Amino acid sequence: MAALIAENFRFLSLFFKSKDVMIFNGLVALGTVGSEELFSVVAFNCPCSPARNYIYGLAAIGVPALALFLIGVIWNNHTWNLVAECHKRGTKNFSAAATFLLFGSIMGRASVAPITWSVISLLRGEAYICALSEFVKPSSLDKFPSEYGAEVLAKFPCRDVPANLTKFRDEVTRRLRYESQLFGWLLIGIVAVLVFLTKCLKHCCSPLSYRQEAYWAQYRSNEDKLFRRTAEVHSRILAAKNVKQFFGFVALDKEEKELVQEFPVEGVQPSPQWNAITGVYIYRENKGFPLYSRLHKWAKGVEGNGPTPEGHELLFLAS
């Protein structure tokens, strides 16, 4: 069941360009499916009580989705780049289109897991049945005993009903499961259409050719990998020097000794350099030459963050 449902969520990869990000978000979706399955089997337990069913059913769908959305926002690098940008430079250099693009990127990526959770919950139907069983009108059920009301209908998800109401319980469950799954498939369709339109709009408005955009994605990925790898080695060597200065020696393994000998570290980068390469980056060109990142811009010695006669903002956010 989980594998079948996961197959329907492959369209979510349209949000992303690089294979690494696609794989990561695919794992996020699959992990969400597994978590929802585990939650339904182990944790979900409808109270089968009027007024409580509705709150519990909505909470079972909405609260985990909200938590997953917030986690997605926290894990997104754009979020903290935006925080750094606002703290260091403000948003005065951002146009309305750039701001919308940035928030759209953050919200879109953070929505992968909560949408997956919501759709799987709707396709399973347990939470929806629990939430709405008490609101089924007895008059819509053929020959439903008049002496029973919402209190008995609220117990239908738990199968704790008199024997003469078994067929009505099955009918109510089947009806609500149909509605729940219908909403789930509609949500899948709506999200798929929105993703398709977003991708089309993005490529139509992109100032870059397809090949240059692919090159930009490769550059960002390689720059990030090399920066992280180099930063790890640099920090290790600097830490080794400081420890040696304190103790008079430092205990290094063979690999670390080779690193210290091969890459001499004289000092640390000043804060202005860190600030210059930190923050939100929107694609810019300088005298017709592309600047693919803040690090690239710093290395080329281009000053300023906003549009200039030589360098202009093209309102295209690195995704």
Short mmCIF file of C-alpha atoms in Angstrom, two decimals:
data_model
loop_
_atom_site.label_atom_id
_atom_site.label_comp_id
_atom_site.label_asym_id
_atom_site.label_seq_id
_atom_site.Cartn_x
_atom_site.Cartn_y
_atom_site.Cartn_z
CA MET A 1 0.00 0.00 0.00
CA ALA A 2 2.74 2.43 0.97
CA ALA A 3 4.70 1.64 -2.21
CA LEU A 4 1.62 2.26 -4.36
CA ILE A 5 0.92 5.59 -2.69
CA ALA A 6 4.56 6.64 -2.87
CA GLU A 7 4.44 6.09 -6.63
CA ASN A 8 1.79 8.80 -6.90
CA PHE A 9 4.06 11.33 -5.26
CA ARG A 10 6.88 11.24 -7.79
CA PHE A 11 5.51 14.43 -9.26
CA LEU A 12 6.81 16.22 -6.19
CA SER A 13 10.31 15.93 -7.65
CA LEU A 14 9.30 18.58 -10.17
CA PHE A 15 9.99 21.11 -7.46
CA PHE A 16 13.67 20.38 -7.63
CA LYS A 17 16.50 20.47 -10.15
CA SER A 18 19.52 18.72 -8.77
CA LYS A 19 19.54 14.96 -8.35
CA ASP A 20 20.75 15.26 -4.77
CA VAL A 21 17.79 17.41 -3.81
CA MET A 22 15.38 15.16 -5.69
CA ILE A 23 16.67 12.10 -3.86
CA PHE A 24 16.55 13.90 -0.52
CA ASN A 25 12.98 15.06 -0.97
CA GLY A 26 11.96 11.68 -2.31
CA LEU A 27 13.25 10.21 0.92
CA VAL A 28 11.33 12.89 2.84
CA ALA A 29 8.11 11.85 1.09
CA LEU A 30 8.75 8.14 1.65
CA GLY A 31 9.67 8.79 5.28
CA THR A 32 6.44 10.71 5.73
CA VAL A 33 4.45 7.82 4.24
CA GLY A 34 6.12 5.38 6.63
CA SER A 35 5.56 7.69 9.60
CA GLU A 36 1.88 8.08 8.73
CA GLU A 37 1.47 4.32 8.42
CA LEU A 38 3.12 3.80 11.80
CA PHE A 39 1.05 6.55 13.38
CA SER A 40 -2.20 5.06 12.06
CA VAL A 41 -1.34 1.59 13.32
CA VAL A 42 0.16 2.47 16.68
CA ALA A 43 -0.94 5.93 17.79
CA PHE A 44 -4.30 6.70 16.14
CA ASN A 45 -7.18 5.87 18.44
CA CYS A 46 -10.51 7.57 17.75
CA PRO A 47 -12.27 8.55 21.02
CA CYS A 48 -15.69 7.73 19.51
CA SER A 49 -17.33 10.48 21.53
CA PRO A 50 -19.43 13.39 20.25
CA ALA A 51 -17.52 16.68 19.91
CA ARG A 52 -14.20 14.91 20.62
CA ASN A 53 -14.13 12.98 17.36
CA TYR A 54 -14.05 16.10 15.20
CA ILE A 55 -11.22 17.73 17.14
CA TYR A 56 -9.18 14.52 17.32
CA GLY A 57 -9.65 13.69 13.64
CA LEU A 58 -8.61 17.14 12.45
CA ALA A 59 -5.68 17.19 14.87
CA ALA A 60 -4.49 13.80 13.57
CA ILE A 61 -4.28 15.27 10.06
CA GLY A 62 -3.39 18.90 10.74
CA VAL A 63 -0.97 18.90 13.67
CA PRO A 64 1.60 16.47 12.17
CA ALA A 65 1.30 18.32 8.84
CA LEU A 66 2.00 21.62 10.59
CA ALA A 67 4.98 20.15 12.44
CA LEU A 68 6.39 18.71 9.20
CA PHE A 69 5.91 22.06 7.47
CA LEU A 70 7.82 23.90 10.19
CA ILE A 71 10.59 21.31 10.08
CA GLY A 72 10.77 21.81 6.31
CA VAL A 73 11.10 25.57 6.77
CA ILE A 74 13.83 25.09 9.38
CA TRP A 75 15.81 22.68 7.18
CA ASN A 76 15.67 24.96 4.14
CA ASN A 77 18.89 26.90 3.59
CA HIS A 78 16.94 29.74 2.00
CA THR A 79 15.25 30.37 5.36
CA TRP A 80 18.47 31.10 7.18
CA ASN A 81 19.94 32.94 4.21
CA LEU A 82 16.88 35.19 4.36
CA VAL A 83 17.35 35.70 8.10
CA ALA A 84 21.00 36.60 7.55
CA GLU A 85 20.06 38.90 4.69
CA CYS A 86 17.47 40.76 6.77
CA HIS A 87 19.87 40.99 9.72
CA LYS A 88 22.91 42.19 7.79
CA ARG A 89 21.54 44.08 4.82
CA GLY A 90 17.76 44.33 5.14
CA THR A 91 15.39 43.70 2.24
CA LYS A 92 15.80 47.07 0.56
CA ASN A 93 17.55 45.45 -2.42
CA PHE A 94 14.71 42.97 -2.97
CA SER A 95 11.97 43.74 -5.44
CA ALA A 96 8.43 42.46 -4.87
CA ALA A 97 8.95 39.75 -7.48
CA ALA A 98 12.19 38.57 -5.86
CA THR A 99 10.56 38.48 -2.42
CA PHE A 100 7.61 36.49 -3.77
CA LEU A 101 9.97 34.09 -5.52
CA LEU A 102 11.99 33.56 -2.37
CA PHE A 103 9.01 32.86 -0.12
CA GLY A 104 7.46 30.67 -2.81
CA SER A 105 10.63 28.57 -2.92
CA ILE A 106 10.71 28.18 0.86
CA MET A 107 7.00 27.39 1.17
CA GLY A 108 7.02 25.02 -1.82
CA ARG A 109 9.86 22.87 -0.53
CA ALA A 110 8.54 22.88 3.02
CA SER A 111 5.15 21.67 1.75
CA VAL A 112 6.42 18.33 0.43
CA ALA A 113 6.13 16.40 3.70
CA PRO A 114 2.87 17.98 5.02
CA ILE A 115 1.10 17.47 1.68
CA THR A 116 2.29 13.87 1.64
CA TRP A 117 1.00 13.37 5.19
CA SER A 118 -2.37 14.99 4.42
CA VAL A 119 -2.90 13.00 1.23
CA ILE A 120 -1.99 9.68 2.82
CA SER A 121 -4.27 10.44 5.77
CA LEU A 122 -7.14 11.21 3.40
CA LEU A 123 -6.51 8.11 1.29
CA ARG A 124 -6.53 5.91 4.38
CA GLY A 125 -9.68 7.61 5.64
CA GLU A 126 -9.55 6.70 9.34
CA ALA A 127 -9.09 10.26 10.60
CA TYR A 128 -11.75 11.63 8.26
CA ILE A 129 -14.25 8.96 9.29
CA CYS A 130 -13.49 9.62 12.95
CA ALA A 131 -13.96 13.38 12.54
CA LEU A 132 -17.21 13.40 10.55
CA SER A 133 -19.14 10.27 11.49
CA GLU A 134 -21.25 12.11 14.08
CA PHE A 135 -22.27 14.73 11.48
CA VAL A 136 -23.92 12.24 9.14
CA LYS A 137 -27.64 13.02 9.02
CA PRO A 138 -29.73 10.06 10.20
CA SER A 139 -32.37 11.08 7.66
CA SER A 140 -29.92 10.28 4.86
CA LEU A 141 -29.81 6.65 6.01
CA ASP A 142 -32.70 4.52 4.82
CA LYS A 143 -34.78 3.17 7.71
CA PHE A 144 -32.35 4.37 10.38
CA PRO A 145 -33.97 3.94 13.83
CA SER A 146 -35.25 7.30 15.07
CA GLU A 147 -34.25 6.64 18.68
CA TYR A 148 -30.54 6.86 17.81
CA GLY A 149 -28.69 10.11 17.15
CA ALA A 150 -25.24 11.69 16.96
CA GLU A 151 -24.00 9.92 20.07
CA VAL A 152 -24.38 6.52 18.41
CA LEU A 153 -23.06 7.77 15.06
CA ALA A 154 -19.93 8.98 16.84
CA LYS A 155 -19.23 5.36 17.90
CA PHE A 156 -19.33 3.98 14.36
CA PRO A 157 -15.51 4.27 13.84
CA CYS A 158 -14.98 2.04 16.89
CA ARG A 159 -17.55 -0.56 15.76
CA ASP A 160 -19.06 -0.31 19.24
CA VAL A 161 -22.69 -0.26 18.10
CA PRO A 162 -25.80 -2.41 18.57
CA ALA A 163 -26.15 -5.35 16.20
CA ASN A 164 -29.15 -3.81 14.43
CA LEU A 165 -26.97 -0.83 13.37
CA THR A 166 -24.18 -2.84 11.77
CA LYS A 167 -25.36 -2.29 8.21
CA PHE A 168 -25.76 1.45 8.86
CA ARG A 169 -22.24 1.59 10.29
CA ASP A 170 -20.87 -0.06 7.15
CA GLU A 171 -22.78 2.36 4.95
CA VAL A 172 -21.59 5.42 6.88
CA THR A 173 -17.99 4.17 6.87
CA ARG A 174 -18.11 3.47 3.14
CA ARG A 175 -19.62 6.89 2.40
CA LEU A 176 -17.09 8.80 4.48
CA ARG A 177 -14.16 6.78 3.15
CA TYR A 178 -15.31 7.60 -0.38
CA GLU A 179 -15.40 11.32 0.45
CA SER A 180 -12.01 11.18 2.17
CA GLN A 181 -10.30 9.39 -0.71
CA LEU A 182 -11.97 11.71 -3.22
CA PHE A 183 -10.51 14.72 -1.42
CA GLY A 184 -7.13 12.97 -1.32
CA TRP A 185 -7.08 12.33 -5.08
CA LEU A 186 -8.29 15.88 -5.76
CA LEU A 187 -5.47 17.24 -3.61
CA ILE A 188 -2.97 15.17 -5.60
CA GLY A 189 -4.39 16.51 -8.85
CA ILE A 190 -4.40 20.14 -7.68
CA VAL A 191 -0.82 19.95 -6.43
CA ALA A 192 0.32 18.26 -9.65
CA VAL A 193 -1.27 20.98 -11.77
CA LEU A 194 0.22 23.73 -9.60
CA VAL A 195 3.68 22.18 -9.80
CA PHE A 196 3.40 21.85 -13.57
CA LEU A 197 2.25 25.47 -14.01
CA THR A 198 4.97 26.70 -11.65
CA LYS A 199 7.67 24.88 -13.59
CA CYS A 200 6.35 26.20 -16.88
CA LEU A 201 6.18 29.76 -15.55
CA LYS A 202 9.63 29.50 -14.05
CA HIS A 203 11.25 28.33 -17.28
CA CYS A 204 9.33 30.88 -19.36
CA CYS A 205 10.47 33.73 -17.11
CA SER A 206 14.01 32.47 -16.66
CA PRO A 207 16.71 34.73 -18.14
CA LEU A 208 18.93 31.67 -18.58
CA SER A 209 19.00 29.03 -21.27
CA TYR A 210 18.34 25.46 -20.28
CA ARG A 211 22.02 24.54 -20.52
CA GLN A 212 23.18 27.56 -18.54
CA GLU A 213 20.60 26.87 -15.86
CA ALA A 214 21.83 23.27 -15.65
CA TYR A 215 25.41 24.54 -15.41
CA TRP A 216 24.38 26.95 -12.64
CA ALA A 217 22.81 24.08 -10.70
CA GLN A 218 25.99 22.02 -11.09
CA TYR A 219 28.14 24.96 -10.02
CA ARG A 220 26.08 25.59 -6.89
CA SER A 221 26.20 21.92 -5.95
CA ASN A 222 29.97 21.67 -6.48
CA GLU A 223 30.66 24.96 -4.71
CA ASP A 224 28.64 23.87 -1.70
CA LYS A 225 30.34 20.46 -1.51
CA LEU A 226 33.83 21.92 -1.88
CA PHE A 227 33.12 24.73 0.57
CA ARG A 228 31.84 22.34 3.23
CA ARG A 229 34.72 19.92 2.69
CA THR A 230 37.32 22.68 2.78
CA ALA A 231 35.72 24.33 5.80
CA GLU A 232 35.84 21.03 7.67
CA VAL A 233 39.55 20.58 6.89
CA HIS A 234 40.35 24.23 7.62
CA SER A 235 38.58 24.16 10.99
CA ARG A 236 40.30 20.89 11.93
CA ILE A 237 43.75 22.25 11.11
CA LEU A 238 43.07 25.52 12.93
CA ALA A 239 41.80 23.62 15.96
CA ALA A 240 44.94 21.43 15.89
CA LYS A 241 47.16 24.52 15.89
CA ASN A 242 45.30 26.08 18.81
CA VAL A 243 45.33 22.85 20.83
CA LYS A 244 49.07 22.47 20.18
CA GLN A 245 49.70 26.03 21.31
CA PHE A 246 47.82 25.37 24.55
CA PHE A 247 49.23 21.94 25.43
CA GLY A 248 52.52 22.09 23.58
CA PHE A 249 51.56 19.12 21.42
CA VAL A 250 48.50 17.74 19.68
CA ALA A 251 47.49 14.11 19.24
CA LEU A 252 46.83 13.63 15.54
CA ASP A 253 46.26 10.45 13.58
CA LYS A 254 48.14 9.77 10.36
CA GLU A 255 45.53 11.35 8.10
CA GLU A 256 45.32 14.48 10.22
CA LYS A 257 49.12 14.85 10.28
CA GLU A 258 49.15 14.72 6.48
CA LEU A 259 46.43 17.38 6.32
CA VAL A 260 48.34 19.70 8.66
CA GLN A 261 51.51 19.31 6.61
CA GLU A 262 49.78 19.68 3.23
CA PHE A 263 47.49 22.61 4.01
CA PRO A 264 49.11 25.29 6.19
CA VAL A 265 46.49 27.51 7.83
CA GLU A 266 47.75 30.95 8.82
CA GLY A 267 44.58 32.41 10.28
CA VAL A 268 40.83 32.82 9.97
CA GLN A 269 38.71 34.80 7.54
CA PRO A 270 37.51 38.17 8.88
CA SER A 271 33.82 38.71 9.58
CA PRO A 272 33.27 41.06 6.58
CA GLN A 273 34.24 38.21 4.24
CA TRP A 274 31.82 35.82 5.92
CA ASN A 275 29.08 38.43 5.71
CA ALA A 276 29.84 39.03 2.03
CA ILE A 277 29.27 35.36 1.10
CA THR A 278 26.28 34.80 3.42
CA GLY A 279 22.68 35.61 2.59
CA VAL A 280 20.09 35.28 -0.15
CA TYR A 281 21.48 35.29 -3.67
CA ILE A 282 19.50 36.18 -6.76
CA TYR A 283 21.12 35.66 -10.14
CA ARG A 284 23.02 38.70 -11.35
CA GLU A 285 25.35 39.61 -14.17
CA ASN A 286 28.23 42.04 -14.22
CA LYS A 287 29.21 43.52 -17.59
CA GLY A 288 27.49 40.61 -19.29
CA PHE A 289 29.27 37.93 -17.26
CA PRO A 290 27.24 35.75 -14.91
CA LEU A 291 27.80 35.71 -11.15
CA TYR A 292 26.62 32.34 -9.92
CA SER A 293 26.81 32.84 -6.14
CA ARG A 294 27.78 35.27 -3.41
CA LEU A 295 31.16 33.54 -3.20
CA HIS A 296 31.62 33.96 -6.95
CA LYS A 297 30.63 37.61 -6.64
CA TRP A 298 33.08 38.14 -3.77
CA ALA A 299 35.89 36.38 -5.67
CA LYS A 300 35.32 38.68 -8.65
CA GLY A 301 35.47 41.73 -6.40
CA VAL A 302 32.02 43.00 -7.34
CA GLU A 303 30.76 45.42 -4.71
CA GLY A 304 27.20 46.09 -3.60
CA ASN A 305 24.07 44.00 -3.47
CA GLY A 306 21.63 45.88 -5.62
CA PRO A 307 21.37 46.74 -9.31
CA THR A 308 24.16 48.89 -10.75
CA PRO A 309 24.90 50.18 -14.26
CA GLU A 310 27.38 47.32 -14.71
CA GLY A 311 25.52 44.62 -12.77
CA HIS A 312 21.78 44.06 -12.86
CA GLU A 313 19.45 41.79 -10.97
CA LEU A 314 17.58 39.33 -13.15
CA LEU A 315 15.13 38.20 -10.46
CA PHE A 316 16.03 34.54 -10.66
CA LEU A 317 16.49 32.72 -7.40
CA ALA A 318 18.81 29.79 -6.95
CA SER A 319 16.55 26.86 -6.16
#
